[in-house]
CSV table of C-alpha atoms in Angstrom, one decimal:
chain,number,residue,atom,x,y,z
A,77,MET,CA,10.8,-5.0,5.2
A,78,GLN,CA,8.2,-3.9,7.7
A,79,GLU,CA,7.0,-7.5,8.2
A,80,VAL,CA,10.6,-8.6,9.0
A,81,LEU,CA,11.2,-5.6,11.3
A,82,GLY,CA,7.9,-6.2,13.2
A,83,HIS,CA,8.7,-9.9,13.7
A,84,CYS,CA,12.2,-9.4,15.2
A,85,THR,CA,11.9,-6.4,17.5
A,86,ALA,CA,13.3,-8.3,20.5
A,87,GLU,CA,16.3,-9.5,18.5
A,88,LEU,CA,16.9,-6.0,17.2
A,89,ALA,CA,16.6,-4.5,20.7
A,90,GLU,CA,19.4,-6.9,21.8
A,91,ALA,CA,21.6,-5.3,19.1
A,92,GLY,CA,20.7,-1.9,20.4
A,93,VAL,CA,18.1,-1.1,17.7
A,94,LEU,CA,14.5,0.0,18.4
A,95,TYR,CA,11.8,-0.6,15.9
A,96,PRO,CA,8.7,0.9,17.8
A,97,LEU,CA,5.5,-1.1,17.5
A,98,GLN,CA,2.1,0.5,17.1
A,99,ALA,CA,0.7,-1.3,20.1
A,100,GLU,CA,2.2,-3.3,23.0
A,101,VAL,CA,0.2,-6.4,21.8
A,102,PRO,CA,0.1,-6.3,18.0
A,103,ARG,CA,-3.0,-7.5,16.2
A,104,PRO,CA,-2.6,-10.6,14.1
A,105,GLY,CA,-1.9,-9.8,10.5
A,106,THR,CA,-0.8,-6.2,11.3
A,107,ILE,CA,2.1,-4.9,9.2
A,108,GLU,CA,4.1,-2.8,11.7
A,109,ASN,CA,4.9,0.7,10.4
A,110,HIS,CA,4.7,4.3,11.4
A,111,GLU,CA,2.4,5.6,8.7
A,112,HIS,CA,-0.4,6.8,11.1
A,113,ALA,CA,2.1,8.6,13.3
A,114,MET,CA,3.3,10.5,10.3
A,115,TYR,CA,-0.3,11.4,9.5
A,116,GLY,CA,-0.6,12.8,13.0
A,117,LEU,CA,2.4,15.1,12.5
A,118,LEU,CA,2.1,16.1,8.9
A,119,GLY,CA,-1.7,15.8,8.5
A,120,THR,CA,-3.1,17.1,5.2
A,121,GLU,CA,0.3,17.0,3.5
A,122,PHE,CA,-0.9,13.6,2.5
A,123,PRO,CA,-3.8,14.1,0.0
A,124,TRP,CA,-5.8,11.2,1.6
A,125,VAL,CA,-5.6,12.6,5.2
A,126,GLY,CA,-8.1,15.1,6.4
A,127,GLU,CA,-7.7,17.5,9.4
A,128,ALA,CA,-10.0,15.5,11.6
A,129,ARG,CA,-8.2,12.3,11.0
A,130,SER,CA,-4.8,14.0,11.6
A,131,ALA,CA,-6.0,15.4,14.9
A,132,GLU,CA,-7.1,11.9,16.0
A,133,LEU,CA,-3.7,10.5,15.2
A,134,ARG,CA,-1.6,13.3,16.8
A,135,GLU,CA,-1.3,11.4,20.1
A,136,GLY,CA,0.3,8.5,18.2
A,137,TRP,CA,3.0,10.8,16.8
A,138,ASP,CA,3.6,12.3,20.3
A,139,HIS,CA,4.0,8.8,21.7
A,140,LEU,CA,6.4,7.8,19.0
A,141,SER,CA,8.6,10.9,19.2
A,142,GLU,CA,8.8,10.4,22.9
A,143,ARG,CA,10.1,6.9,22.4
A,144,VAL,CA,12.6,8.1,19.9
A,145,ARG,CA,14.0,10.6,22.4
A,146,GLU,CA,14.2,8.1,25.2
A,147,TRP,CA,16.0,5.3,23.3
A,148,PRO,CA,19.8,5.5,23.8
A,149,GLY,CA,20.7,3.7,20.5
A,150,THR,CA,19.5,3.4,16.9
A,151,VAL,CA,15.8,3.8,16.1
A,152,LEU,CA,14.3,2.7,12.8
A,153,LEU,CA,11.1,4.4,11.5
A,154,SER,CA,9.3,3.2,8.4
A,155,ALA,CA,6.5,4.8,6.4
A,156,GLU,CA,6.1,4.5,2.7
A,157,ALA,CA,4.0,7.7,2.6
A,158,LEU,CA,7.1,9.7,3.4
A,159,ALA,CA,8.1,9.3,-0.2
A,160,VAL,CA,5.3,11.7,-1.3
A,161,ILE,CA,5.9,14.6,1.0
A,162,ARG,CA,7.2,17.9,-0.3
A,163,THR,CA,10.2,19.9,0.9
A,164,PRO,CA,8.5,22.0,3.6
A,165,ALA,CA,7.1,18.8,5.2
A,166,ILE,CA,10.5,17.1,5.0
A,167,ARG,CA,12.0,20.1,6.8
A,168,ARG,CA,9.2,20.0,9.5
A,169,LEU,CA,9.7,16.3,10.1
A,170,LEU,CA,13.5,16.7,10.5
A,171,ASP,CA,13.2,19.7,12.7
A,172,THR,CA,10.6,18.0,14.9
A,173,LEU,CA,12.6,14.8,15.3
A,174,GLU,CA,15.7,16.8,16.4
A,175,VAL,CA,18.0,13.9,15.8
A,176,PRO,CA,21.6,14.9,15.1
A,177,ASP,CA,22.6,11.7,13.4
A,178,LEU,CA,20.0,10.8,10.8
A,179,ASP,CA,20.1,8.5,7.7
A,180,ILE,CA,17.4,8.4,5.0
A,181,LEU,CA,17.0,5.0,3.4
A,182,VAL,CA,14.9,4.7,0.2
A,183,THR,CA,14.0,1.1,-0.9
A,184,ALA,CA,13.2,1.1,-4.6
A,185,ARG,CA,12.4,-1.2,-7.5
A,186,SER,CA,11.9,-0.8,-11.3
A,187,LEU,CA,8.9,0.9,-12.8
A,188,GLY,CA,8.2,-2.4,-14.6
A,189,ARG,CA,7.3,-3.8,-11.1
A,190,SER,CA,6.1,-0.6,-9.4
A,191,LEU,CA,3.5,0.5,-11.9
A,192,PRO,CA,1.6,-2.8,-12.2
A,193,SER,CA,1.6,-3.0,-8.4
A,194,LEU,CA,0.3,0.5,-8.2
A,195,TRP,CA,-2.5,-0.2,-10.6
A,196,GLN,CA,-3.7,-3.4,-8.9
A,197,GLN,CA,-3.7,-1.5,-5.5
A,198,HIS,CA,-5.6,1.3,-7.1
A,199,ILE,CA,-8.3,-1.3,-8.1
A,200,ARG,CA,-8.2,-2.9,-4.7
A,201,ASN,CA,-9.0,0.4,-3.2
A,202,GLY,CA,-12.2,0.6,-5.1
A,203,ARG,CA,-11.4,2.3,-8.4
A,204,ALA,CA,-12.3,1.1,-11.9
A,205,GLY,CA,-10.8,1.7,-15.3
A,206,THR,CA,-8.1,-0.1,-17.3
A,207,PHE,CA,-4.4,-0.2,-16.9
A,208,ASP,CA,-4.2,1.9,-20.1
A,209,ASP,CA,-6.5,4.5,-18.5
A,210,TYR,CA,-4.3,4.6,-15.4
A,211,LEU,CA,-1.1,5.0,-17.4
A,212,GLN,CA,-2.6,7.8,-19.4
A,213,VAL,CA,-3.2,9.8,-16.2
A,214,LEU,CA,0.3,9.1,-15.0
A,215,ALA,CA,1.8,10.2,-18.3
A,216,ALA,CA,-0.1,13.5,-18.2
A,217,GLN,CA,1.2,14.1,-14.7
A,218,ARG,CA,4.8,13.2,-15.5
A,219,ASP,CA,4.8,15.9,-18.3
A,220,ARG,CA,4.2,18.6,-15.6
A,221,PRO,CA,7.2,18.1,-13.2
A,222,ASP,CA,7.0,21.5,-11.7
A,223,GLU,CA,3.4,21.0,-10.8
A,224,VAL,CA,4.1,17.6,-9.3
A,225,GLU,CA,6.5,19.2,-6.8
A,226,ARG,CA,4.0,21.9,-5.9
A,227,ASP,CA,0.6,20.2,-6.0
A,228,ARG,CA,0.1,17.8,-3.1
A,229,GLU,CA,-2.6,15.9,-5.1
A,230,LEU,CA,0.0,14.9,-7.8
A,231,HIS,CA,1.9,12.7,-5.5
A,232,LEU,CA,2.7,9.5,-7.5
A,233,TRP,CA,5.7,10.9,-9.4
A,234,ARG,CA,7.0,12.5,-6.2
A,235,ALA,CA,7.4,8.9,-5.0
A,236,PHE,CA,8.4,7.0,-8.1
A,237,ALA,CA,10.6,9.5,-10.0
A,238,LEU,CA,13.7,8.4,-8.0
A,239,GLY,CA,16.0,11.2,-8.9
A,240,ARG,CA,13.6,13.9,-7.8
A,241,LEU,CA,12.7,12.0,-4.6
A,242,VAL,CA,16.3,11.6,-3.4
A,243,ARG,CA,17.1,15.3,-4.3
A,244,ARG,CA,14.3,16.5,-2.1
A,245,TRP,CA,15.6,14.6,0.9
A,246,ALA,CA,19.3,15.2,0.1
A,247,THR,CA,18.6,19.0,0.0
A,248,GLU,CA,17.4,18.9,3.6
A,249,ALA,CA,19.4,16.1,5.2
A,250,GLY,CA,22.6,16.2,3.0
A,251,PRO,CA,23.4,13.9,0.1
A,252,ASP,CA,25.8,11.9,2.3
A,253,ARG,CA,22.9,10.9,4.6
A,254,VAL,CA,20.6,9.5,1.8
A,255,ARG,CA,21.0,6.0,0.5
A,256,VAL,CA,18.9,4.1,-2.1
A,257,VAL,CA,18.5,0.3,-1.5
A,258,THR,CA,17.6,-1.6,-4.6
A,259,ASN,CA,15.1,-4.4,-4.4
A,260,SER,CA,15.5,-7.2,-7.0
A,261,GLY,CA,12.4,-9.0,-5.7
A,262,SER,CA,14.1,-12.3,-4.9
A,263,PRO,CA,15.5,-13.8,-2.9
A,264,PRO,CA,13.8,-11.8,-0.1
A,265,GLN,CA,16.9,-12.3,2.1
A,266,LEU,CA,18.9,-10.1,-0.3
A,267,LEU,CA,16.8,-7.0,0.4
A,268,TRP,CA,17.3,-7.5,4.2
A,269,SER,CA,21.1,-7.9,3.7
A,270,ARG,CA,21.3,-4.7,1.6
A,271,PHE,CA,19.1,-2.8,4.0
A,272,THR,CA,21.2,-3.6,7.1
A,273,GLN,CA,24.3,-2.7,5.1
A,274,ALA,CA,22.9,0.7,4.2
A,275,ALA,CA,21.7,1.3,7.8
A,276,GLY,CA,25.0,0.3,9.2
A,277,LEU,CA,23.4,-2.5,11.2
A,278,ALA,CA,25.8,-5.3,10.6
A,279,ASP,CA,25.0,-6.8,14.1
A,280,ALA,CA,21.3,-7.1,13.1
A,281,ALA,CA,21.9,-8.8,9.7
A,282,ALA,CA,21.7,-12.3,11.1
A,283,ARG,CA,19.0,-11.6,13.7
A,284,PRO,CA,15.8,-12.7,11.8
A,285,SER,CA,15.1,-16.3,11.2
A,286,THR,CA,15.1,-17.8,7.7
A,287,GLU,CA,11.4,-18.4,8.2
A,288,VAL,CA,10.7,-14.7,8.9
A,289,LEU,CA,12.9,-13.5,6.0
A,290,GLY,CA,11.2,-15.8,3.6
A,291,LYS,CA,7.6,-14.9,4.5
A,292,ARG,CA,5.6,-13.2,1.8
A,293,THR,CA,3.3,-10.3,2.5
A,294,HIS,CA,1.0,-8.1,0.5
A,295,ALA,CA,0.1,-10.8,-2.0
A,296,GLY,CA,-0.9,-8.9,-5.1
A,297,LEU,CA,-3.7,-9.5,-7.6
A,298,THR,CA,-3.0,-11.2,-10.9
A,299,ALA,CA,-3.9,-9.5,-14.2
A,300,ASP,CA,-7.2,-11.4,-14.7
A,301,GLU,CA,-8.2,-10.8,-11.1
A,302,THR,CA,-7.5,-7.1,-11.3
A,303,ILE,CA,-9.6,-6.7,-14.5
A,304,MET,CA,-12.5,-8.6,-13.0
A,305,LEU,CA,-12.3,-6.6,-9.7
A,306,GLY,CA,-12.3,-3.3,-11.6
A,307,SER,CA,-15.4,-4.3,-13.5
A,308,LEU,CA,-17.1,-5.3,-10.2
A,309,ASN,CA,-16.1,-1.9,-8.7
A,310,TYR,CA,-17.7,-0.1,-11.6
A,311,ALA,CA,-20.9,-2.2,-11.3
A,312,MET,CA,-21.2,-1.6,-7.6
A,313,SER,CA,-20.7,2.1,-8.2
A,314,GLN,CA,-23.4,2.2,-10.9
A,315,ALA,CA,-25.7,0.4,-8.5
A,316,SER,CA,-25.0,3.1,-5.8
A,317,TRP,CA,-23.5,0.7,-3.3
A,318,SER,CA,-22.1,2.4,-0.3
A,319,ARG,CA,-18.3,2.4,0.2
A,320,GLU,CA,-18.6,0.2,3.2
A,321,GLU,CA,-20.8,-2.4,1.4
A,322,ALA,CA,-18.5,-2.4,-1.7
A,323,ALA,CA,-15.4,-2.8,0.6
A,324,ARG,CA,-16.9,-5.8,2.3
A,325,VAL,CA,-17.6,-7.5,-1.1
A,326,ARG,CA,-14.1,-6.7,-2.3
A,327,ASP,CA,-12.5,-8.2,0.9
A,328,THR,CA,-14.5,-11.4,0.5
A,329,VAL,CA,-13.7,-11.7,-3.2
A,330,VAL,CA,-10.0,-11.1,-2.7
A,331,ASN,CA,-9.3,-12.9,0.6
A,332,ASP,CA,-11.7,-15.8,0.4
A,333,GLY,CA,-11.6,-16.1,-3.4
A,334,PHE,CA,-8.6,-14.9,-5.3
A,335,LEU,CA,-5.9,-15.5,-2.7
A,336,THR,CA,-7.0,-19.1,-2.2
A,337,ARG,CA,-6.6,-20.1,-5.9
A,338,ASP,CA,-4.1,-22.7,-6.8
A,339,GLN,CA,-3.6,-21.3,-10.3
A,340,ARG,CA,-4.1,-17.6,-10.3
A,341,GLY,CA,-3.4,-16.6,-13.8
A,342,PRO,CA,-0.8,-14.3,-15.4
A,343,LYS,CA,0.7,-11.5,-13.4
A,344,ASN,CA,0.1,-7.8,-14.0
A,345,VAL,CA,2.6,-6.4,-16.6
A,346,ILE,CA,3.1,-3.2,-18.5
A,347,PRO,CA,0.7,-3.2,-21.5
A,348,GLU,CA,2.7,-3.9,-24.7
A,349,SER,CA,1.8,-0.5,-26.2
A,350,TRP,CA,3.3,1.3,-23.2
A,351,ARG,CA,6.5,-0.6,-22.9
A,352,PRO,CA,8.7,1.7,-25.0
A,353,ARG,CA,7.5,4.8,-23.0
A,354,VAL,CA,7.9,3.2,-19.6
A,355,ALA,CA,11.4,2.1,-20.6
A,356,ARG,CA,12.2,5.7,-21.5
A,357,TRP,CA,10.9,6.9,-18.1
A,358,SER,CA,13.0,4.3,-16.4
A,359,ARG,CA,16.2,5.4,-18.2
A,360,GLU,CA,15.4,9.0,-17.3
A,361,ASP,CA,14.9,8.3,-13.6
A,362,VAL,CA,17.9,6.1,-13.2
A,363,ARG,CA,20.1,8.6,-14.9
A,364,ASP,CA,18.7,11.4,-12.7
A,365,LEU,CA,19.2,9.2,-9.6
A,366,LEU,CA,22.9,8.6,-10.4
A,367,ASP,CA,23.4,12.3,-11.1
A,368,ALA,CA,22.0,13.1,-7.6
A,369,GLY,CA,25.2,11.9,-6.0
A,370,VAL,CA,23.7,9.7,-3.3
A,371,GLU,CA,24.9,6.2,-2.5
A,372,VAL,CA,23.2,3.2,-4.1
A,373,VAL,CA,23.3,0.0,-2.1
A,374,GLY,CA,22.7,-3.0,-4.4
A,375,ASP,CA,22.6,-3.4,-8.2
A,376,VAL,CA,21.4,-0.3,-10.2
A,377,ALA,CA,20.2,-2.8,-12.9
A,378,ASP,CA,17.4,-3.7,-10.4
A,379,LEU,CA,15.9,-0.3,-11.1
A,380,ARG,CA,16.0,-0.5,-14.9
A,381,TYR,CA,12.9,-1.6,-16.8
A,382,GLU,CA,13.8,-3.6,-19.9
A,383,PRO,CA,10.8,-4.5,-22.2
A,384,ALA,CA,12.8,-7.4,-23.7
A,385,GLY,CA,12.5,-9.2,-20.3
A,386,GLU,CA,8.6,-8.9,-20.3
A,387,PHE,CA,7.6,-12.5,-21.1
A,388,ASP,CA,4.1,-12.6,-19.5
A,389,LYS,CA,1.2,-11.9,-21.8
A,390,GLU,CA,-1.9,-9.9,-21.0
A,391,PRO,CA,-4.9,-12.0,-19.8
A,392,ASN,CA,-7.5,-13.3,-22.2
A,393,ALA,CA,-11.3,-13.6,-21.8
A,394,LYS,CA,-11.0,-17.1,-20.5
A,395,ASP,CA,-8.7,-16.0,-17.6
A,396,VAL,CA,-11.0,-13.2,-16.6
A,397,SER,CA,-14.1,-15.4,-16.7
A,398,ARG,CA,-12.4,-17.9,-14.4
A,399,ALA,CA,-11.5,-15.2,-12.0
A,400,GLY,CA,-15.2,-14.0,-12.1
A,401,ALA,CA,-16.4,-17.5,-11.3
A,402,VAL,CA,-14.1,-17.6,-8.2
A,403,ALA,CA,-15.4,-14.3,-7.1
A,404,VAL,CA,-19.1,-15.4,-7.4
A,405,LEU,CA,-18.3,-18.6,-5.4
A,406,ALA,CA,-16.6,-16.6,-2.6
A,407,VAL,CA,-19.5,-14.3,-2.2
A,408,ALA,CA,-22.0,-17.2,-2.3
A,409,ALA,CA,-20.0,-19.1,0.3
A,410,ALA,CA,-20.0,-16.0,2.6
A,411,LEU,CA,-23.8,-15.8,2.2
A,412,LYS,CA,-24.2,-19.5,3.1
A,413,GLN,CA,-22.2,-18.9,6.3
A,414,ARG,CA,-24.5,-16.1,7.5
A,415,PRO,CA,-26.9,-17.1,10.3
A,416,ALA,CA,-30.4,-17.6,8.9
A,417,ALA,CA,-32.8,-14.8,9.6
A,418,PRO,CA,-35.4,-15.8,12.2
A,419,ALA,CA,-38.5,-17.1,10.6
A,420,LEU,CA,-41.7,-15.1,11.1
A,421,VAL,CA,-44.3,-17.6,12.5
A,422,ALA,CA,-47.8,-16.4,12.6
A,423,PRO,CA,-49.6,-17.1,15.9
A,424,GLU,CA,-52.3,-19.7,15.8
A,425,PRO,CA,-55.7,-18.1,15.3
A,426,ARG,CA,-57.7,-17.7,18.4
A,427,GLN,CA,-61.2,-19.1,18.4
A,428,ARG,CA,-63.6,-16.3,18.0
A,429,ARG,CA,-66.6,-16.1,20.3
A,430,LEU,CA,-69.6,-14.6,18.9
A,431,PHE,CA,-71.5,-12.2,21.2
A,432,ARG,CA,-75.1,-12.9,21.2
A,433,PRO,CA,-77.4,-10.7,23.2
A,434,LYS,CA,-79.5,-12.6,25.6
A,435,ALA,CA,-83.1,-12.7,24.7
A,436,SER,CA,-85.1,-10.3,26.7
A,437,ARG,CA,-87.6,-11.9,29.0
């Protein structure tokens, strides 16, 4: 969604809709969103944002809010991290915006797609451990719903337990102002159609080109790649590599290795032993969402996880070893491209002159 919005800001402006860009001249490959501006306003409400970083980003929030006030029509703001904020932070954001006519749109997909995506992103961020380990942690957190709502560190289920998420926002903005847009995954044009319907932007529905709507972003890792990268993260940690050094290696492995493969192996799926429990979580969340009384735009079935539809198998040792070979080649190729270190050439030896005292006369 952010990729599409960032690519058609001029077309949206013609329809009276502002999607503010982070910079006047966007950097290539930038996904346009307003995450950093939200960090500047809400600061340490996000567990991964410290006070110093929030202070640095405050100017970005001030600039964004000024543009919101100045624009005479509709303004779209997008930041995934807003899904994790607690009720006092929601209230602060709404009070600071001072917008009389405000709609809250939540795009959502099933846990069967969200949890594998979360795990591979967890590994891409430098963590180690198996998918089973990760789900064990999430299961323990889910069993403490009151703590999830109080403790800022327990943020994952604030975002992915949909019923609780929409209730927090509906309490502050009103249930008639909150809409959930379901994402089936394909075709990508369908999500844009549902989004513009939910936002009341019929004039903008046909603005982006087919090429923009069909563009894929955030290519994820496959199951074998995720396992291999998690093992590499663990090895680098044990070898006391710095965060910066480890991040450079990961970027090389992912961008120059994994994402260039023609055959990338099986996708990440819910481990077989966890499928009944995740299906139960899914049923609970969808039921809670429907009970919340907010509008759902799209098909509610998109939000349900059905283990019977899980056809992909978990990777075997052969898949993981192939991913490992690709990773080694990517790092080796990066080393070959580095300029050679200057050779140290010893100077030619100077001829030594022996001092011989003159014979006394």
